[in-house]
Short mmCIF file of N, CA and C in Angstrom, two decimals:
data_model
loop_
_atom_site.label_atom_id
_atom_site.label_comp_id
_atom_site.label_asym_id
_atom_site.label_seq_id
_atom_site.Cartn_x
_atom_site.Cartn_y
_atom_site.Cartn_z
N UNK A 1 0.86 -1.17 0.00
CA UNK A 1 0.00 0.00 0.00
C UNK A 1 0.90 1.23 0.00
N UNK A 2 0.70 2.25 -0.63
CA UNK A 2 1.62 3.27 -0.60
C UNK A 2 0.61 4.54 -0.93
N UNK A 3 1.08 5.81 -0.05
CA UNK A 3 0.08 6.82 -0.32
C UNK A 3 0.05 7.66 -1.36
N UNK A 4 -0.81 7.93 -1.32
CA UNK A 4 -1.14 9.21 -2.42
C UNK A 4 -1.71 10.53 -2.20
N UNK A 5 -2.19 11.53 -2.73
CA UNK A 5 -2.39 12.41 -2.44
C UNK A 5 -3.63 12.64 -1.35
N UNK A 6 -4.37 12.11 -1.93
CA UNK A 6 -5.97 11.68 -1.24
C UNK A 6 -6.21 10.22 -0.60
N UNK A 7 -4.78 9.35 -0.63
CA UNK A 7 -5.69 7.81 -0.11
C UNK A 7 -4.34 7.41 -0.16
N UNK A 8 -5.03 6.18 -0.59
CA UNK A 8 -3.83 5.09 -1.21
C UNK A 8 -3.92 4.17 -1.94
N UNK A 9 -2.99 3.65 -2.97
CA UNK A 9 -3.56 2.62 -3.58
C UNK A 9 -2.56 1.52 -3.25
N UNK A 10 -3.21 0.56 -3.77
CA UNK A 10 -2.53 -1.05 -3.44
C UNK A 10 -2.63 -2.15 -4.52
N UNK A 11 -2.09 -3.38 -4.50
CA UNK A 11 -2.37 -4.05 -5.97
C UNK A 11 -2.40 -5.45 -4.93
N UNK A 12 -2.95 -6.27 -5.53
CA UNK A 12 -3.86 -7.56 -4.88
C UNK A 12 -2.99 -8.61 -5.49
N UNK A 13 -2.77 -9.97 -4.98
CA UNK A 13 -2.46 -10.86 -5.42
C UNK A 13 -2.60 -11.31 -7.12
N UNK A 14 -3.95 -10.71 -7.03
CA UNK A 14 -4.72 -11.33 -8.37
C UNK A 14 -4.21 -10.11 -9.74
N UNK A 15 -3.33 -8.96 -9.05
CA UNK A 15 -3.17 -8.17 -10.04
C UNK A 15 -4.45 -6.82 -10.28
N UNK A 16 -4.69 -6.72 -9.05
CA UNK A 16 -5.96 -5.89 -9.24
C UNK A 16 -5.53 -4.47 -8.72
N UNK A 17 -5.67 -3.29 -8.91
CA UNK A 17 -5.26 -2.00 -8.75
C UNK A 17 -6.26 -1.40 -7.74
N UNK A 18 -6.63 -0.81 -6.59
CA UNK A 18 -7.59 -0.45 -5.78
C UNK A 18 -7.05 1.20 -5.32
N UNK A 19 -7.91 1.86 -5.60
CA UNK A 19 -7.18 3.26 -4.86
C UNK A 19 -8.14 3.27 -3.67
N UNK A 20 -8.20 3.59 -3.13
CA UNK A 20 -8.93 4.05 -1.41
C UNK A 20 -8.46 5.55 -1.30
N UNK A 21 -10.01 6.33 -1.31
CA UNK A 21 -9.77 7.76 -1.33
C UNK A 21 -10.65 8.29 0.04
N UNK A 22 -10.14 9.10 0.30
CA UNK A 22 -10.34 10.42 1.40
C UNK A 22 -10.75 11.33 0.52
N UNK A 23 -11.96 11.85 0.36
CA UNK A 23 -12.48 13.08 -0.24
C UNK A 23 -12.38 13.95 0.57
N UNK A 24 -12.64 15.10 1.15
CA UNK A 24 -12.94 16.54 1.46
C UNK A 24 -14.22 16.79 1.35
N UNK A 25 -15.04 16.44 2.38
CA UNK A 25 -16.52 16.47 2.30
C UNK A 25 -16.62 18.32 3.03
N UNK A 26 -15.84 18.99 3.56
CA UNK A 26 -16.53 20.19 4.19
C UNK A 26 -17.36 21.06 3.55
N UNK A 27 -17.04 20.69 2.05
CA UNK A 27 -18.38 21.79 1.37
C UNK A 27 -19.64 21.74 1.86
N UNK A 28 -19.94 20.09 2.29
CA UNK A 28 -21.45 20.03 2.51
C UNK A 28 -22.32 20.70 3.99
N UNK A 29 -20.87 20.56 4.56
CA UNK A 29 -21.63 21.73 6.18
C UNK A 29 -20.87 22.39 6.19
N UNK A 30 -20.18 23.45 5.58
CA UNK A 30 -18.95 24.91 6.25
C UNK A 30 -19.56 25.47 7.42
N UNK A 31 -20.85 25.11 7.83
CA UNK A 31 -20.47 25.87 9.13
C UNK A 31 -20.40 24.79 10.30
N UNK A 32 -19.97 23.61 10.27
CA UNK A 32 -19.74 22.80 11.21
C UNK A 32 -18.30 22.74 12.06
N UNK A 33 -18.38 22.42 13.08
CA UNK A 33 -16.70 22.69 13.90
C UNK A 33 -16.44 21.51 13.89
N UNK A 34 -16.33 21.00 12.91
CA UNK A 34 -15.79 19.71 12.26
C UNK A 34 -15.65 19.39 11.07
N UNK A 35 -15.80 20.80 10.16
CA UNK A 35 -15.79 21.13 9.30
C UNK A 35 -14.15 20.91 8.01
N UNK A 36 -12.58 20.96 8.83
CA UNK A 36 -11.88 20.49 8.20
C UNK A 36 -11.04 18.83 8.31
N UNK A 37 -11.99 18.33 8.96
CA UNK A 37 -12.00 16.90 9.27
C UNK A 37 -13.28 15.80 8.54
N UNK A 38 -13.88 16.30 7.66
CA UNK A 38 -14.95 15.89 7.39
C UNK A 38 -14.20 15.06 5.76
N UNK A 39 -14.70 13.66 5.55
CA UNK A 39 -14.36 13.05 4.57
C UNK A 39 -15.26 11.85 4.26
N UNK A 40 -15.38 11.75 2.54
CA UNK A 40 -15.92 10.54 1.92
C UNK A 40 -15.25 9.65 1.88
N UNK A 41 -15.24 8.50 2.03
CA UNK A 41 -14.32 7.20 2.22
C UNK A 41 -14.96 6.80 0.70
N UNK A 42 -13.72 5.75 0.07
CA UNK A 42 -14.43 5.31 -1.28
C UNK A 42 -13.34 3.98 -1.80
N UNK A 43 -13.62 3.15 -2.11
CA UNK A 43 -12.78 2.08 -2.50
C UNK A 43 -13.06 1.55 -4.06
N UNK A 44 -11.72 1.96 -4.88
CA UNK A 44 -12.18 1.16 -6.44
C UNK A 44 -11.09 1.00 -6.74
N UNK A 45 -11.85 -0.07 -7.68
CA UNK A 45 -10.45 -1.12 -8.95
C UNK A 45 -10.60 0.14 -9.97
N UNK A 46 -8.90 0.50 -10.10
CA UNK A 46 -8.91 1.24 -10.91
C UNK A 46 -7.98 0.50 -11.99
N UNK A 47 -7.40 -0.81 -12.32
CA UNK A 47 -6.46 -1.58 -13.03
C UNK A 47 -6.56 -2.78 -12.71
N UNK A 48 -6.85 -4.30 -13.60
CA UNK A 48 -7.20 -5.02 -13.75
C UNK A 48 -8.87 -5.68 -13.40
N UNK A 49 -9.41 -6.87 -13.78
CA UNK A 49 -10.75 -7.34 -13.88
C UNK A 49 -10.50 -7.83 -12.34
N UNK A 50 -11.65 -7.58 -11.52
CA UNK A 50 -12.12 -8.02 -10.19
C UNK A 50 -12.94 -9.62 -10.90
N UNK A 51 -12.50 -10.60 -10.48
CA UNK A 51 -13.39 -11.53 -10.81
C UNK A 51 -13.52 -13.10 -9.36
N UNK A 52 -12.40 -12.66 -7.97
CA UNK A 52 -12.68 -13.23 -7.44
C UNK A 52 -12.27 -12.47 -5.87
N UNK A 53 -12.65 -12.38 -4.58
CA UNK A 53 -12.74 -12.17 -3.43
C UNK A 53 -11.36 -12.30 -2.97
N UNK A 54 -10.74 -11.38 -2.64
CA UNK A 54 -9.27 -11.06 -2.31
C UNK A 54 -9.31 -10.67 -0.69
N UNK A 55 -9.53 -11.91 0.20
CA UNK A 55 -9.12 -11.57 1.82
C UNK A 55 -8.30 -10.49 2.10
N UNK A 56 -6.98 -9.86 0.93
CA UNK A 56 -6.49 -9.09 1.85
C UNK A 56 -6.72 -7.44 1.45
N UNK A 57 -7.98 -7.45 0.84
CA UNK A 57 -8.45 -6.24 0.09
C UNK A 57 -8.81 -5.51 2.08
N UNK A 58 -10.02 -6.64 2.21
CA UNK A 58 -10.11 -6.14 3.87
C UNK A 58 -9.25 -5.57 4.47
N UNK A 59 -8.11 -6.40 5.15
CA UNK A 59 -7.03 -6.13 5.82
C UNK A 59 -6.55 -5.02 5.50
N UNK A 60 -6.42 -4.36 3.87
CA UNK A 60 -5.62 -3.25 3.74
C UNK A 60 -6.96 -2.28 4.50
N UNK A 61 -7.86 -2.35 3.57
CA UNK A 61 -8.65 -0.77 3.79
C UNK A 61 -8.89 -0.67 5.47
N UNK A 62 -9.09 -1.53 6.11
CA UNK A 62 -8.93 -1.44 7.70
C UNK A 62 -7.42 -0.76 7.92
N UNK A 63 -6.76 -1.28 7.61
CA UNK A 63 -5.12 -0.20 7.86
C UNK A 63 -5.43 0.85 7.30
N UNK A 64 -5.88 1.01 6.56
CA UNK A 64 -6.05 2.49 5.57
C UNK A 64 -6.77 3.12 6.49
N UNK A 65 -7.72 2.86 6.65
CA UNK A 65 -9.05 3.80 7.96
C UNK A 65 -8.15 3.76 8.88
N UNK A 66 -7.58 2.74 9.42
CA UNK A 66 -6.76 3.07 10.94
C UNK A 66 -5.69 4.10 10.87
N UNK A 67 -5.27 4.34 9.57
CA UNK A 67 -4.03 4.90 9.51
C UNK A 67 -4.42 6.42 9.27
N UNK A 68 -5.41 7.09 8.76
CA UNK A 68 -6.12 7.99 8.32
C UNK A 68 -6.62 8.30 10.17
N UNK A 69 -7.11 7.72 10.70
CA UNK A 69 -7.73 7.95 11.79
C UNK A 69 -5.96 8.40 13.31
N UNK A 70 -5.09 7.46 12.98
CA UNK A 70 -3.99 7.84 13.35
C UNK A 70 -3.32 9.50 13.37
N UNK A 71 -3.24 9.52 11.61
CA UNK A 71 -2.85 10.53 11.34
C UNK A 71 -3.63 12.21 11.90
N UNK A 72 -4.94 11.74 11.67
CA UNK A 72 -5.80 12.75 11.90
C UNK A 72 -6.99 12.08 13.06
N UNK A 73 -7.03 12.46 14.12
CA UNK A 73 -7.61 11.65 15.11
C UNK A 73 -9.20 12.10 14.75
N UNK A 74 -9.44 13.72 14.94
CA UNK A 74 -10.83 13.88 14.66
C UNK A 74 -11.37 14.13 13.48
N UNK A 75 -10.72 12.82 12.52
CA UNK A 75 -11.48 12.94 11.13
C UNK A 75 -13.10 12.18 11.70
N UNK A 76 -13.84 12.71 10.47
CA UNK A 76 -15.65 12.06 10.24
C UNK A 76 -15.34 11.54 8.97
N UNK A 77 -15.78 10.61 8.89
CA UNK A 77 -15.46 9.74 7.58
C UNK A 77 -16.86 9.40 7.12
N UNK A 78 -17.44 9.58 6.00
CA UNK A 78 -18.75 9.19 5.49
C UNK A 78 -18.56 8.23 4.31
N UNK A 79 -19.40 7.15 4.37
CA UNK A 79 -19.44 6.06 3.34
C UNK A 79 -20.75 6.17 2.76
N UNK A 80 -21.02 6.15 1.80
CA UNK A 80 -22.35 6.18 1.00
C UNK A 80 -22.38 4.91 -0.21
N UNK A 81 -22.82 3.63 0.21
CA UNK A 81 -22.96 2.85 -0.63
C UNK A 81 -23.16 3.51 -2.22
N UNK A 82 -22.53 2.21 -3.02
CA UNK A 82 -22.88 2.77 -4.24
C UNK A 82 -23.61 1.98 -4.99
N UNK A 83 -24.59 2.45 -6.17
CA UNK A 83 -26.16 1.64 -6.51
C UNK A 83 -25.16 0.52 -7.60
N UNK A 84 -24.18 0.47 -8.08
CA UNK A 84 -23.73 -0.04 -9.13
C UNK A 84 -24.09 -1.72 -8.96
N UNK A 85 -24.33 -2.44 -9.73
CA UNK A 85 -24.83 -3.52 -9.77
C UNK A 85 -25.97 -3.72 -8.78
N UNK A 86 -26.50 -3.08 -8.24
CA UNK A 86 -27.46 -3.32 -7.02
C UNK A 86 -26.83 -4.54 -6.16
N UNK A 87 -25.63 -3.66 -5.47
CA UNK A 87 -24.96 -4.04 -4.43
C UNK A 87 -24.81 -3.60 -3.47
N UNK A 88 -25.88 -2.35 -3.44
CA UNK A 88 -25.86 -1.31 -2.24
C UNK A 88 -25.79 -2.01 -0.59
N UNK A 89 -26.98 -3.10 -0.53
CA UNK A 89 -26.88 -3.72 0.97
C UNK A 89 -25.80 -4.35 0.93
N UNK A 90 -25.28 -5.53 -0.06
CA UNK A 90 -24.17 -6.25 0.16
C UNK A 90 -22.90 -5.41 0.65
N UNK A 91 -22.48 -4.06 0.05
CA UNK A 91 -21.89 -3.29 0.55
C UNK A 91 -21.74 -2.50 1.91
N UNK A 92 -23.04 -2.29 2.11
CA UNK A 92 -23.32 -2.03 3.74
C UNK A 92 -23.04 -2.70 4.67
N UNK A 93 -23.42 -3.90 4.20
CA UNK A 93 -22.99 -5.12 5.31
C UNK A 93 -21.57 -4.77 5.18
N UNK A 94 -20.74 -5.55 4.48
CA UNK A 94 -19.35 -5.30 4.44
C UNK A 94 -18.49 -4.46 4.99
N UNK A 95 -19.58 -2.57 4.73
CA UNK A 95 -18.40 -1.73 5.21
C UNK A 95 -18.42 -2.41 6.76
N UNK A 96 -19.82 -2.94 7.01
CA UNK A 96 -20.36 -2.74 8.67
C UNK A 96 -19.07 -3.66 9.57
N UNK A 97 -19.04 -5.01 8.50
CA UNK A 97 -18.12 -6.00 8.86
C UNK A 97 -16.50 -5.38 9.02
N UNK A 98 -15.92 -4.29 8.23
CA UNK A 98 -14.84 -4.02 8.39
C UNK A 98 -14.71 -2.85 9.20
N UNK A 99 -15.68 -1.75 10.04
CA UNK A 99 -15.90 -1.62 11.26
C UNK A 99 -16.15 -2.58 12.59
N UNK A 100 -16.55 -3.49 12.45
CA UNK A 100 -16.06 -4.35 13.74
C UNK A 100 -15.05 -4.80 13.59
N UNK A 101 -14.61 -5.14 12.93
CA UNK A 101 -12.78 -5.50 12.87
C UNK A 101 -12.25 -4.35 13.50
N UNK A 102 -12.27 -3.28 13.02
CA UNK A 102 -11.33 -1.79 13.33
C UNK A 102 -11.22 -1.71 14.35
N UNK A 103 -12.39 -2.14 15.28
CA UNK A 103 -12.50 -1.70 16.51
C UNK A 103 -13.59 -0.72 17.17
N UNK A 104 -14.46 -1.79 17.87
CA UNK A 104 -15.76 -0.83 17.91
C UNK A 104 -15.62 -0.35 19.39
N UNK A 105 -14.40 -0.47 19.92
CA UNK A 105 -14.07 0.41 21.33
C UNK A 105 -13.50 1.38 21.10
N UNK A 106 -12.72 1.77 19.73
CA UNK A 106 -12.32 3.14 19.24
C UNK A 106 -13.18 4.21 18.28
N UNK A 107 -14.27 3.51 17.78
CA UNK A 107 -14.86 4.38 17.07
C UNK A 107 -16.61 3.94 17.12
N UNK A 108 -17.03 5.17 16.43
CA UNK A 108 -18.19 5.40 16.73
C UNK A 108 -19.12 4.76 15.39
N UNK A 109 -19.96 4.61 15.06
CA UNK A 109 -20.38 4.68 13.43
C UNK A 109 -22.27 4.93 13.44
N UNK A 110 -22.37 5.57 13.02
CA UNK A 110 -23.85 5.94 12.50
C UNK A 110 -24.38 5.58 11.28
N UNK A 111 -25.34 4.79 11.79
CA UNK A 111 -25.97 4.31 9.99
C UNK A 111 -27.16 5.26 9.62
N UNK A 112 -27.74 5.54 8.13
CA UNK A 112 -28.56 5.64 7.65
C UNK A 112 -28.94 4.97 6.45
N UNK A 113 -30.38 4.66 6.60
CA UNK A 113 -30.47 3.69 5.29
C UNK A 113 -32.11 4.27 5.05
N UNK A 114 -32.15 4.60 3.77
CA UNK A 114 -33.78 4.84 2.77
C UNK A 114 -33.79 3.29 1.64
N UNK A 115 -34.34 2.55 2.22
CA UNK A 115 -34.48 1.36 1.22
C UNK A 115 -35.01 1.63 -0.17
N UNK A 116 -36.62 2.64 0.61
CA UNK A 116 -36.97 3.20 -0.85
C UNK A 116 -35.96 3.74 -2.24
N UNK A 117 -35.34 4.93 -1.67
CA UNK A 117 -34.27 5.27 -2.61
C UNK A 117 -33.29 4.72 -2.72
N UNK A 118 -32.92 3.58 -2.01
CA UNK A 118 -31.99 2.52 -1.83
C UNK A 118 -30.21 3.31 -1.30
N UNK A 119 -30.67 4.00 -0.56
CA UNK A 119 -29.43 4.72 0.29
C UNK A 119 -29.16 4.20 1.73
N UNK A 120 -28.04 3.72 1.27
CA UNK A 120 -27.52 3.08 2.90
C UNK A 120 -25.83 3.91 2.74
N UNK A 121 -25.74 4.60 4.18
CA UNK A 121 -25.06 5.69 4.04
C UNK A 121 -24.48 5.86 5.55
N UNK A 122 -22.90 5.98 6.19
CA UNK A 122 -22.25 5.64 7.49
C UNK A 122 -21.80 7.00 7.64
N UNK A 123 -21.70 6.94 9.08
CA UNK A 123 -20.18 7.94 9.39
C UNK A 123 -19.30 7.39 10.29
N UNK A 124 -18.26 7.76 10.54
CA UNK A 124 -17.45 6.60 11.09
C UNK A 124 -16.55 7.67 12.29
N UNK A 125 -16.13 8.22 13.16
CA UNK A 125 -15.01 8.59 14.19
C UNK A 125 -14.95 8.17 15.37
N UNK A 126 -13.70 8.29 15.45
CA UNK A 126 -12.98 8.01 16.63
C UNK A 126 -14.34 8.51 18.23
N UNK A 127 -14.02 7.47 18.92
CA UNK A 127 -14.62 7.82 20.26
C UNK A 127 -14.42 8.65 20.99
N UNK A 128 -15.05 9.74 21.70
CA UNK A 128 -15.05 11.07 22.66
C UNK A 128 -14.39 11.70 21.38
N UNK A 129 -15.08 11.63 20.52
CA UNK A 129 -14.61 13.08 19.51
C UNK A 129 -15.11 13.98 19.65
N UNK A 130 -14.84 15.26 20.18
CA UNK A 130 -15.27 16.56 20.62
C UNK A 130 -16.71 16.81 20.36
N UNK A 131 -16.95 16.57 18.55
CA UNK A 131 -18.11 17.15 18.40
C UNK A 131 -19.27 16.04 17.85
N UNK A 132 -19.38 14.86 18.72
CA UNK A 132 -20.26 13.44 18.56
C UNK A 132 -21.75 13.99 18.73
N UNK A 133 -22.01 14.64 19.60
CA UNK A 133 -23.49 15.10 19.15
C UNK A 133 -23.73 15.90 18.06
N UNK A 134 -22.83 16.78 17.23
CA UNK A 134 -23.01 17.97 16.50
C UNK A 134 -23.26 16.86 15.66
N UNK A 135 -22.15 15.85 15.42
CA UNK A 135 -21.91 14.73 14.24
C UNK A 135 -23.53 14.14 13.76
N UNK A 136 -23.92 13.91 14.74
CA UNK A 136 -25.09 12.86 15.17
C UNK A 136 -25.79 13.52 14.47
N UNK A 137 -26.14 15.05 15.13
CA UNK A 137 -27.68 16.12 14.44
C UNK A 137 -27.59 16.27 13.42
N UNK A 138 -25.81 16.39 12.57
CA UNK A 138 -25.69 17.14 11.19
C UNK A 138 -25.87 16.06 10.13
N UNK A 139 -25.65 14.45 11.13
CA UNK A 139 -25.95 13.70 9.82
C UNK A 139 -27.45 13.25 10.19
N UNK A 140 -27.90 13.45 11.18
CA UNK A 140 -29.56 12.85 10.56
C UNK A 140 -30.49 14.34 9.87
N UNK A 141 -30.08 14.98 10.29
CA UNK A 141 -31.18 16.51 9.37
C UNK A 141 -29.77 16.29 8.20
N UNK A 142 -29.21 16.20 7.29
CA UNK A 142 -28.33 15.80 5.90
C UNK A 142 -29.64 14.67 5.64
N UNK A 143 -29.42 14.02 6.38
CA UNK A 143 -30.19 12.62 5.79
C UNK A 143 -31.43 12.91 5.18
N UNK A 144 -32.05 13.71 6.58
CA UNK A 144 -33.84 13.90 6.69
C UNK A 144 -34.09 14.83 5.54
N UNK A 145 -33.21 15.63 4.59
CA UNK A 145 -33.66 16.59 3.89
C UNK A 145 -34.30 15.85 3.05
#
C-alpha cells in the first residue's frame, strides 16, 4: 500500500489495482466545527478485472481507515454505498463487517439507510470526539432533507 495524495492505492495478489480515497466532504456543512476533518471514504479497482474475493483487500482498507484515523484523530469519515450492480446492501454489510474489525471500542459509526431510494449511508469517528453530538444532528437533518 503506498500513499497518495488523497488515499492510497494497493495491488492484490490477483493483479488488481484499488485506490482508497479520502475526499474533502466540508463543502457540505462549512459551518460545522468539524468542518476540516470531514471526509468521503471510497474504494475502487482502478487496473485489472475483479473476478474473485481477495481476503487481503479487507485487511488493507482497515489499515487504511486506521491509519487515516492515526494521522488525523478527529477525522468524520462518510461512506455512502454505491447503486452499481445493485450491491448497495451487500456493501453495507461489508463496510459494517470491516468496522467491527477496526475496533468498535475506538470508534463510533452511525448508519442511515432509505431502502426506498436505496441509500444506505455511514459515518465513522474516533470515540469522545469533541463534536459526537453535533456529528449525530448534522448527519440525521443531511439525511432527513
Amino acid at each position: 500500500m503506498r500513499n497518495v495524495e488523497d488515499g492510497f492505492l494497493f495491488e492484490t495478489d490477483f493483479g488488481i489495482t484499488y485506490a482508497i480515497r479520502f475526499t474533502d466532504d466540508s463543502g457540505y456543512i462549512p459551518e460545522s466545527s468539524f468542518v476540516g476533518t470531514l471526509f468521503s471514504f471510497s474504494i475502487t479497482p482502478i487496473a485489472g478485472q475483479v473476478k474473485q474475493k481477495d481476503p487481503r483487500v479487507e485487511q488493507t482498507v482497515i489499515k487504511a481507515i486506521l491509519l487515516t484515523f492515526e494521522a488525523l484523530p478527529t477525522a468524520v469519515i462518510n461512506y455512502v454505498c454505491s447503486l452499481d450492480d445493485d450491491q448497495e446492501v451487500v456493501r453495507s454489510r461489508l463496510f459494517h463487517r470491516w468496522y467491527l474489525k477496526a475496533g468498535t471500542n475506538h470508534f463510533v459509526k452511525f448508519d442511515q439507510t432509505d431502502t426506498e431510494s436505496r441509500i444506505f449511508t455511514s459515518v465513522i469517528f474516533s470515540k469522545n470526539h469533541p463534536a459526537e453530538e453535533e456529528i449525530r444532528r448534522r448527519f440525521d437533518r443531511t439525511f432527513d432533507k
